[in-house]
PDB file of C-alpha atoms in Angstrom:
ATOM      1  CA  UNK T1472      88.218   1.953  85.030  1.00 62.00           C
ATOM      2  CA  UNK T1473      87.185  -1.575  83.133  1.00 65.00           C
ATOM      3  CA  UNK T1474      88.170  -1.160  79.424  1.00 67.00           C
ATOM      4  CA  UNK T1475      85.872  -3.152  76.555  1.00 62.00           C
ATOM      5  CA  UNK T1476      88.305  -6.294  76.418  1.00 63.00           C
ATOM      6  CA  UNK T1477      87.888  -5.925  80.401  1.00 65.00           C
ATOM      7  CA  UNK T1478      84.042  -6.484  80.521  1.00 63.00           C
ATOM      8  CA  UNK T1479      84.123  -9.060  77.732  1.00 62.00           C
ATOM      9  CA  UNK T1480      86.554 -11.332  79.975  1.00 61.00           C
ATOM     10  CA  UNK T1481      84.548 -10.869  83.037  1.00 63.00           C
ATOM     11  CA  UNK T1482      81.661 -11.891  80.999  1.00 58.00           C
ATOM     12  CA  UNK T1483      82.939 -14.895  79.254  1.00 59.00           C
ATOM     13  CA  UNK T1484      84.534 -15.884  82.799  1.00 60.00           C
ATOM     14  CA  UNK T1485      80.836 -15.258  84.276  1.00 59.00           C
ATOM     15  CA  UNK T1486      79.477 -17.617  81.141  1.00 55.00           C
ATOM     16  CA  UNK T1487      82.253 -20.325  82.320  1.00 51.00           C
ATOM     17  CA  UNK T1488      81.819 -20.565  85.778  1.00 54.00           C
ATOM     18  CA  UNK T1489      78.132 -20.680  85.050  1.00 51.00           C
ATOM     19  CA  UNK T1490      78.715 -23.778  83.247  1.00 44.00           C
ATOM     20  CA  UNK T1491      80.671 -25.386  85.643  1.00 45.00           C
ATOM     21  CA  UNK T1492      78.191 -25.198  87.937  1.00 47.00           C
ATOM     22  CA  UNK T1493      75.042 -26.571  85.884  1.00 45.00           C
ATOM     23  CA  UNK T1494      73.734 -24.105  84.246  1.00 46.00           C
ATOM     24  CA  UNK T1495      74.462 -25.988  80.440  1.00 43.00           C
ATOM     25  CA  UNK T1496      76.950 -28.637  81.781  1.00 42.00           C
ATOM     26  CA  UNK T1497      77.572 -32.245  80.485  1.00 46.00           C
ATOM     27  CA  UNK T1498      76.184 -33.452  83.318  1.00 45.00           C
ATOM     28  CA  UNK T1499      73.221 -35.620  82.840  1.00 47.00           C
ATOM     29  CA  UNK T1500      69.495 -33.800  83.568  1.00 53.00           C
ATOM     30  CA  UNK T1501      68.966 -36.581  86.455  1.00 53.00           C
ATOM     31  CA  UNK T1502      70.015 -37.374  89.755  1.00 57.00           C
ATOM     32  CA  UNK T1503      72.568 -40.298  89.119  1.00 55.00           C
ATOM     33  CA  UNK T1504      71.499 -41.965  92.130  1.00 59.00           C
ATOM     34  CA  UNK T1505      67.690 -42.226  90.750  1.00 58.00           C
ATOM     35  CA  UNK T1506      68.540 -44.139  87.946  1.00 61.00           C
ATOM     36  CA  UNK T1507      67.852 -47.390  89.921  1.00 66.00           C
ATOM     37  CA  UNK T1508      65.593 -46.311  92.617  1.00 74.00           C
ATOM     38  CA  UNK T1509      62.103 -48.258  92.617  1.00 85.00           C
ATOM     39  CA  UNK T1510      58.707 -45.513  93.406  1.00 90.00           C
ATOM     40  CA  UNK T1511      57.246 -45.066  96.142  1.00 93.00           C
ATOM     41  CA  UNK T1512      53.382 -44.996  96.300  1.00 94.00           C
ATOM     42  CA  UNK T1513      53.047 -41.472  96.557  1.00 95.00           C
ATOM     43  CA  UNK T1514      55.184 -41.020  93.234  1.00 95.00           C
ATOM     44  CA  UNK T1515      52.930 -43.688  91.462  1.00 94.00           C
ATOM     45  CA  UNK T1516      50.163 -42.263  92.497  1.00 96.00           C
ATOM     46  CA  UNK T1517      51.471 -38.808  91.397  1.00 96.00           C
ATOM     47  CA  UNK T1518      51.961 -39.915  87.733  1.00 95.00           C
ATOM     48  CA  UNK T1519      48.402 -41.246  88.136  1.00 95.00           C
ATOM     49  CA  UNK T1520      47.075 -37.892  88.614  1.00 96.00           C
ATOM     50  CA  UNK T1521      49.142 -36.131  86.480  1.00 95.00           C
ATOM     51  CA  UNK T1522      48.343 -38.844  83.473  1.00 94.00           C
ATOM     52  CA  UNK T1523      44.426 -37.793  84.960  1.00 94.00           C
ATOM     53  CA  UNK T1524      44.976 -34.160  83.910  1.00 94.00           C
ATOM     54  CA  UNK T1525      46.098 -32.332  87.246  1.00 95.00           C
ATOM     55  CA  UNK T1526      48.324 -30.215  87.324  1.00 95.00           C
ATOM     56  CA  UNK T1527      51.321 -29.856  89.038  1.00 96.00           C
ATOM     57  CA  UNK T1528      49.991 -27.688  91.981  1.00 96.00           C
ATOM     58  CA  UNK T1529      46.839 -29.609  91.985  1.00 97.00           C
ATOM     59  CA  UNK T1530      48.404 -33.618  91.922  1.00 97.00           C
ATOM     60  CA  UNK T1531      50.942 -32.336  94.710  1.00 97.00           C
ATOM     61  CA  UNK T1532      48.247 -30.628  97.236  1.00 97.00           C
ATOM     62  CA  UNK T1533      46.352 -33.474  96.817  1.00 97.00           C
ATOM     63  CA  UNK T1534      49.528 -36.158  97.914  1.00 97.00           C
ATOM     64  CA  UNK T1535      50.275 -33.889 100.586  1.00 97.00           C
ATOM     65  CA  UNK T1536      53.631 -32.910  98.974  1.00 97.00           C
ATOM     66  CA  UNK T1537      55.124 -29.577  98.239  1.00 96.00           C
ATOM     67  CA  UNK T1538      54.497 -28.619  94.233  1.00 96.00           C
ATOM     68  CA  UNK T1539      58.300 -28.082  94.294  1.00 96.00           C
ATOM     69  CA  UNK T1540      58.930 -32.334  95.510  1.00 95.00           C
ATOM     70  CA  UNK T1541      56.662 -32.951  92.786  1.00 96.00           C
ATOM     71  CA  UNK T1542      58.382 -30.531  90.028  1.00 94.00           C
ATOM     72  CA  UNK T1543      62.130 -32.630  91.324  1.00 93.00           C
ATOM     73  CA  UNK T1544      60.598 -35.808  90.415  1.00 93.00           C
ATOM     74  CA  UNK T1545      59.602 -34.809  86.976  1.00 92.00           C
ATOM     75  CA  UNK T1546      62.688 -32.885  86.324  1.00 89.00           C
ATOM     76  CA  UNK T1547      65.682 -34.936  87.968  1.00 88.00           C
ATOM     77  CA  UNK T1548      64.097 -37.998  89.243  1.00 88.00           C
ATOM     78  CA  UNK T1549      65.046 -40.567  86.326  1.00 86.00           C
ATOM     79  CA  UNK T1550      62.878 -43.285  87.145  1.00 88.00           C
ATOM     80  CA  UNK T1551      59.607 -40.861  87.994  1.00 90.00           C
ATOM     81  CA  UNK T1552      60.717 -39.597  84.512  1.00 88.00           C
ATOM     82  CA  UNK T1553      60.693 -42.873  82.557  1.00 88.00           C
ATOM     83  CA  UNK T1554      57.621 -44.357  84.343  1.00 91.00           C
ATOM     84  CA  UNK T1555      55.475 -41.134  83.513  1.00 93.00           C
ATOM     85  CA  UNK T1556      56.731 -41.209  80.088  1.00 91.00           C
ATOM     86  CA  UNK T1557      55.750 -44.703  79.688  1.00 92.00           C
ATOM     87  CA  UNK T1558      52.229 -44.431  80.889  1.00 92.00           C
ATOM     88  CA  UNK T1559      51.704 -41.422  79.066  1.00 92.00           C
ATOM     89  CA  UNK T1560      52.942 -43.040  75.886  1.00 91.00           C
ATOM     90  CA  UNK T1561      50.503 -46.543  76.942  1.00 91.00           C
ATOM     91  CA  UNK T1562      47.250 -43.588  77.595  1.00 91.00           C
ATOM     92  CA  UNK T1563      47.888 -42.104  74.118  1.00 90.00           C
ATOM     93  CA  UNK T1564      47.571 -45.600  72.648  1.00 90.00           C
ATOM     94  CA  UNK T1565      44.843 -46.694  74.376  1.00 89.00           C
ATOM     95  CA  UNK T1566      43.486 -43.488  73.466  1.00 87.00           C
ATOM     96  CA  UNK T1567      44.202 -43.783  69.316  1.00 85.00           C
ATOM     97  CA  UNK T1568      43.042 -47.474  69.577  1.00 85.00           C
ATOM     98  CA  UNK T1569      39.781 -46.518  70.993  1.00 85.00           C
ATOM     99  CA  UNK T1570      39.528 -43.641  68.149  1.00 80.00           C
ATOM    100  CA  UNK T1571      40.300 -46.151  65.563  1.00 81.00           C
ATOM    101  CA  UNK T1572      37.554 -48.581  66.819  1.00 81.00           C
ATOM    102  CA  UNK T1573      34.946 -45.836  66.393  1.00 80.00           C
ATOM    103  CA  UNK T1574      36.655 -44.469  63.289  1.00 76.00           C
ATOM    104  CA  UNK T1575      34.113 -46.944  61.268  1.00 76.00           C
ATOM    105  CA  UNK T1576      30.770 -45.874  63.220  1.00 78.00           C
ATOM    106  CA  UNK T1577      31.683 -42.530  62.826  1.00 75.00           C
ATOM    107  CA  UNK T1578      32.110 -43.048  58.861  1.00 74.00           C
ATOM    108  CA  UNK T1579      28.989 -44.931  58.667  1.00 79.00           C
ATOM    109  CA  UNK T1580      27.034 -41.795  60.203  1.00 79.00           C
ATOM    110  CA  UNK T1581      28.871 -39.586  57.937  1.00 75.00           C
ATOM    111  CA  UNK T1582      28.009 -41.953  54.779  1.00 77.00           C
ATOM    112  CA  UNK T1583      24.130 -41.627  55.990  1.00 81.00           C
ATOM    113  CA  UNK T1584      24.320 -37.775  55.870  1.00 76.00           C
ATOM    114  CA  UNK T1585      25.852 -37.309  52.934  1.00 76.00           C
ATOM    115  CA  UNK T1586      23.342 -39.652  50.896  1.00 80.00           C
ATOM    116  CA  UNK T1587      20.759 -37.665  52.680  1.00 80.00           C
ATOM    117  CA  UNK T1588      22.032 -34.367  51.249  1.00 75.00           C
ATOM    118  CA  UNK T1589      23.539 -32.868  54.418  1.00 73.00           C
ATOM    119  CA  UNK T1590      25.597 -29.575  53.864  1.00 73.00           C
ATOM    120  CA  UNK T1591      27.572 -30.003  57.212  1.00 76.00           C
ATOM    121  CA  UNK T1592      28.073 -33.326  56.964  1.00 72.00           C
ATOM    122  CA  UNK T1593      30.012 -32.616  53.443  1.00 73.00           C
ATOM    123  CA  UNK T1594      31.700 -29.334  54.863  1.00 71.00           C
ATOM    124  CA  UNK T1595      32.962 -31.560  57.768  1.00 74.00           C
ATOM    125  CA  UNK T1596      34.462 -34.037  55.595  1.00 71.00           C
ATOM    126  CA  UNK T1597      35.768 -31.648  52.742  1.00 67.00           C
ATOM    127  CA  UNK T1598      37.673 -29.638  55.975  1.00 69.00           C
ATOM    128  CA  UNK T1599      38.506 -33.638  57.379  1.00 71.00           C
ATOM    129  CA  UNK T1600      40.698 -34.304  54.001  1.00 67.00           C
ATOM    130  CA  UNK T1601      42.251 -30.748  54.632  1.00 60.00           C
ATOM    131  CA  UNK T1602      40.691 -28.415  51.793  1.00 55.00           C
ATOM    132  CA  UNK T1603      40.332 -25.127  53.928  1.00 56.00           C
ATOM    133  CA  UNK T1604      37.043 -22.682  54.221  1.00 57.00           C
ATOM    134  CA  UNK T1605      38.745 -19.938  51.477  1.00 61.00           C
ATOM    135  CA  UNK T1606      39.266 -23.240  48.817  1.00 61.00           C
ATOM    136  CA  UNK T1607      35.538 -23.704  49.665  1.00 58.00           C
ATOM    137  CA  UNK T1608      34.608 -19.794  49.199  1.00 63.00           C
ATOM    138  CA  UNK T1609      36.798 -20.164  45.798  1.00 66.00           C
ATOM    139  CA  UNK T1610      34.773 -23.049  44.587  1.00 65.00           C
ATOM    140  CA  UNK T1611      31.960 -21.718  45.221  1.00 67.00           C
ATOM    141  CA  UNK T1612      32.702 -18.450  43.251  1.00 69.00           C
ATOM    142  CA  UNK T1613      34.036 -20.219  40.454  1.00 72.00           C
ATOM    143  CA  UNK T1614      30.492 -22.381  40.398  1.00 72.00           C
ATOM    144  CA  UNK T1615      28.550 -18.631  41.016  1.00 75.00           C
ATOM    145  CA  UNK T1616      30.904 -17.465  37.705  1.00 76.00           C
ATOM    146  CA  UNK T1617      30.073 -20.183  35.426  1.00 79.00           C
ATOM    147  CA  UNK T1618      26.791 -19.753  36.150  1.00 76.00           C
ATOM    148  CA  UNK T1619      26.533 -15.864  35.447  1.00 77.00           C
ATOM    149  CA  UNK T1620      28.758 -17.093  32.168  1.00 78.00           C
ATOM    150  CA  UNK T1621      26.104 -19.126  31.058  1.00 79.00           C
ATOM    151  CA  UNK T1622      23.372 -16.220  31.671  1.00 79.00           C
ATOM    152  CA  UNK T1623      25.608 -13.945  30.032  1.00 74.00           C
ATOM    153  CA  UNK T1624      26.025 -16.525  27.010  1.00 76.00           C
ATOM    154  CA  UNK T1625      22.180 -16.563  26.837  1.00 77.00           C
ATOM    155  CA  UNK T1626      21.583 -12.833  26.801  1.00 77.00           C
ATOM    156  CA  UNK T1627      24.316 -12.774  24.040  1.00 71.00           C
ATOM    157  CA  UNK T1628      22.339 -15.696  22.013  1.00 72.00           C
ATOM    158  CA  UNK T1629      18.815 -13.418  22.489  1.00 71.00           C
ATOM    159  CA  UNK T1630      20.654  -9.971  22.064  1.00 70.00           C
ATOM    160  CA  UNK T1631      22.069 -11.855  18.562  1.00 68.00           C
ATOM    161  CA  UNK T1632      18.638 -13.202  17.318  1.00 71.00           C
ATOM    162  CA  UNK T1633      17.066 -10.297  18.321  1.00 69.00           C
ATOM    163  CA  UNK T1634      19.436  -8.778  15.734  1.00 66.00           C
ATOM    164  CA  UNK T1635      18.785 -10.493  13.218  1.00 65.00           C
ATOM    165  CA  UNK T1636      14.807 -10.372  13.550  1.00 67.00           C
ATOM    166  CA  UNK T1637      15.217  -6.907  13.788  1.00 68.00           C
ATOM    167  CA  UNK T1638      17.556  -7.082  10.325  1.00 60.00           C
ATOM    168  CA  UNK T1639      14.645  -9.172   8.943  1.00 63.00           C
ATOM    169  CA  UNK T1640      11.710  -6.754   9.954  1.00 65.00           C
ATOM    170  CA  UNK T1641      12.919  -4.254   8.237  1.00 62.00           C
ATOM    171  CA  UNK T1642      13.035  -5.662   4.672  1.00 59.00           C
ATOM    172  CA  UNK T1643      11.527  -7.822   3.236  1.00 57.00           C
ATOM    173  CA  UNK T1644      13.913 -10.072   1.792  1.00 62.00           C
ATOM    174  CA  UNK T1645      16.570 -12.171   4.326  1.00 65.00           C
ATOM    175  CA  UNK T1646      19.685 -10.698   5.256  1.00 63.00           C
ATOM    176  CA  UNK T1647      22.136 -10.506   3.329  1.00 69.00           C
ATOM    177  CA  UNK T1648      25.830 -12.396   4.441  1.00 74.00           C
ATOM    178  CA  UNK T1649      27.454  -8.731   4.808  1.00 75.00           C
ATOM    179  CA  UNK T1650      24.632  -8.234   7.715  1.00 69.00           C
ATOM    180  CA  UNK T1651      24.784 -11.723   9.016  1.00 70.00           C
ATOM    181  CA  UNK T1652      28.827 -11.297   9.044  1.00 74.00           C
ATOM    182  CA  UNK T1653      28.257  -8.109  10.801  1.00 74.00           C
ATOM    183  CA  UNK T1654      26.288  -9.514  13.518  1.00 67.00           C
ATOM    184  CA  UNK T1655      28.574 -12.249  14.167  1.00 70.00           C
ATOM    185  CA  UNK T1656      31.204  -9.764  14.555  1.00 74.00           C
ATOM    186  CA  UNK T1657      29.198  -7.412  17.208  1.00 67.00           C
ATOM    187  CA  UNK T1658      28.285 -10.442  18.876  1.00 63.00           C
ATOM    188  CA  UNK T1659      32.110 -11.786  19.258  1.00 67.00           C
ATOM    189  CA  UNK T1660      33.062  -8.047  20.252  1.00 64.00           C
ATOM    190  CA  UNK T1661      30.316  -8.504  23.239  1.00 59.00           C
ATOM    191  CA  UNK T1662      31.980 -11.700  23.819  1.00 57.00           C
ATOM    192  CA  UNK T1663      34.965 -10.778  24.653  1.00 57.00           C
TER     193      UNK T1663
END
């Protein structure tokens, strides 16, 4: 019968060999003996296809290859590797650069719509610069608030003169401070 300390050796000796035999060794990812090795045509024109937006399955049917040939040059062919990862880095430039030439055009358009008024050409840019739909939704409750402040501060202003008209009416003579204070104070308390 295999006690605790039993199992953990067998497992740590398990985890060792394991290592020994590639599974996280020193050993560099690549073949050693790819480093120097030119392409052939089918491997340039797989990183063609692959840089084209096949996939693995779909680049390797088409060259006639097995997926799996394909999947060893990505993975442990070193020179594949680099070459891929050079013309993918050259596409992404090419790419930005060609973004950056319409970057003006596409501001220009933008600067149209917005002196024209347009709503979704001011969302677009607002969300471009990185303020989010909910900061939008806040402004525009905090614009919908100090507008219903503003009715609320006009209601108060009638509801106070009304007051005081109504203090009036019913003698003769003005009011007297006491009243006046004792409006003011009402219409603080409604204030607040």
């Amino acid at each position: 019968m295999m006690t605790k300390m039993d199992k953990i050796g067998q497992l740590i000796e398990e985890s060792l060999q394991g290592l020994m035999t590639g599974g996280l060794s020193d050993q560099p990812r690549h073949d050693v003996s790819t480093y120097d090795r030119p392409l052939t045509a089918k491997q340039s024109k797989a990183i063609g296809l692959l840089l084209a937006g096949c996939t693995v399955t779909e680049a390797a049917k088409r060259l006639g290859i097995r997926r799996q040939t394909l999947s060893g040059w990505i993975n442990r062919h070193y020179s594949f590797n680099v070459a891929l990862e050079v013309e993918r880095r050259a596409l992404w430039q090419r790419s930005r650069d060609e973004l950056m030439s319409l970057a003006s055009d596409a501001l220009r358009v933008v600067r149209k719509h917005l002196e024209q008024d347009s709503l979704p050409a001011a969302i677009a840019i607002i969300r471009a610069v990185g303020v989010g739909e909910r900061q939008l939704v806040m402004a525009a409750d905090a614009a919908r608030m100090e507008d219903l402040e503003a009715e609320c501060q006009k209601i108060q202003t009638h509801l106070f003169k009304d007051a005081l008209v109504s203090l009036s009416n019913e003698r003769s003579a003005d009011p007297t401070q006491d009243e006046v204070n004792e409006v003011m104070t009402l219409d603080s308390k409604i204030a607040t």
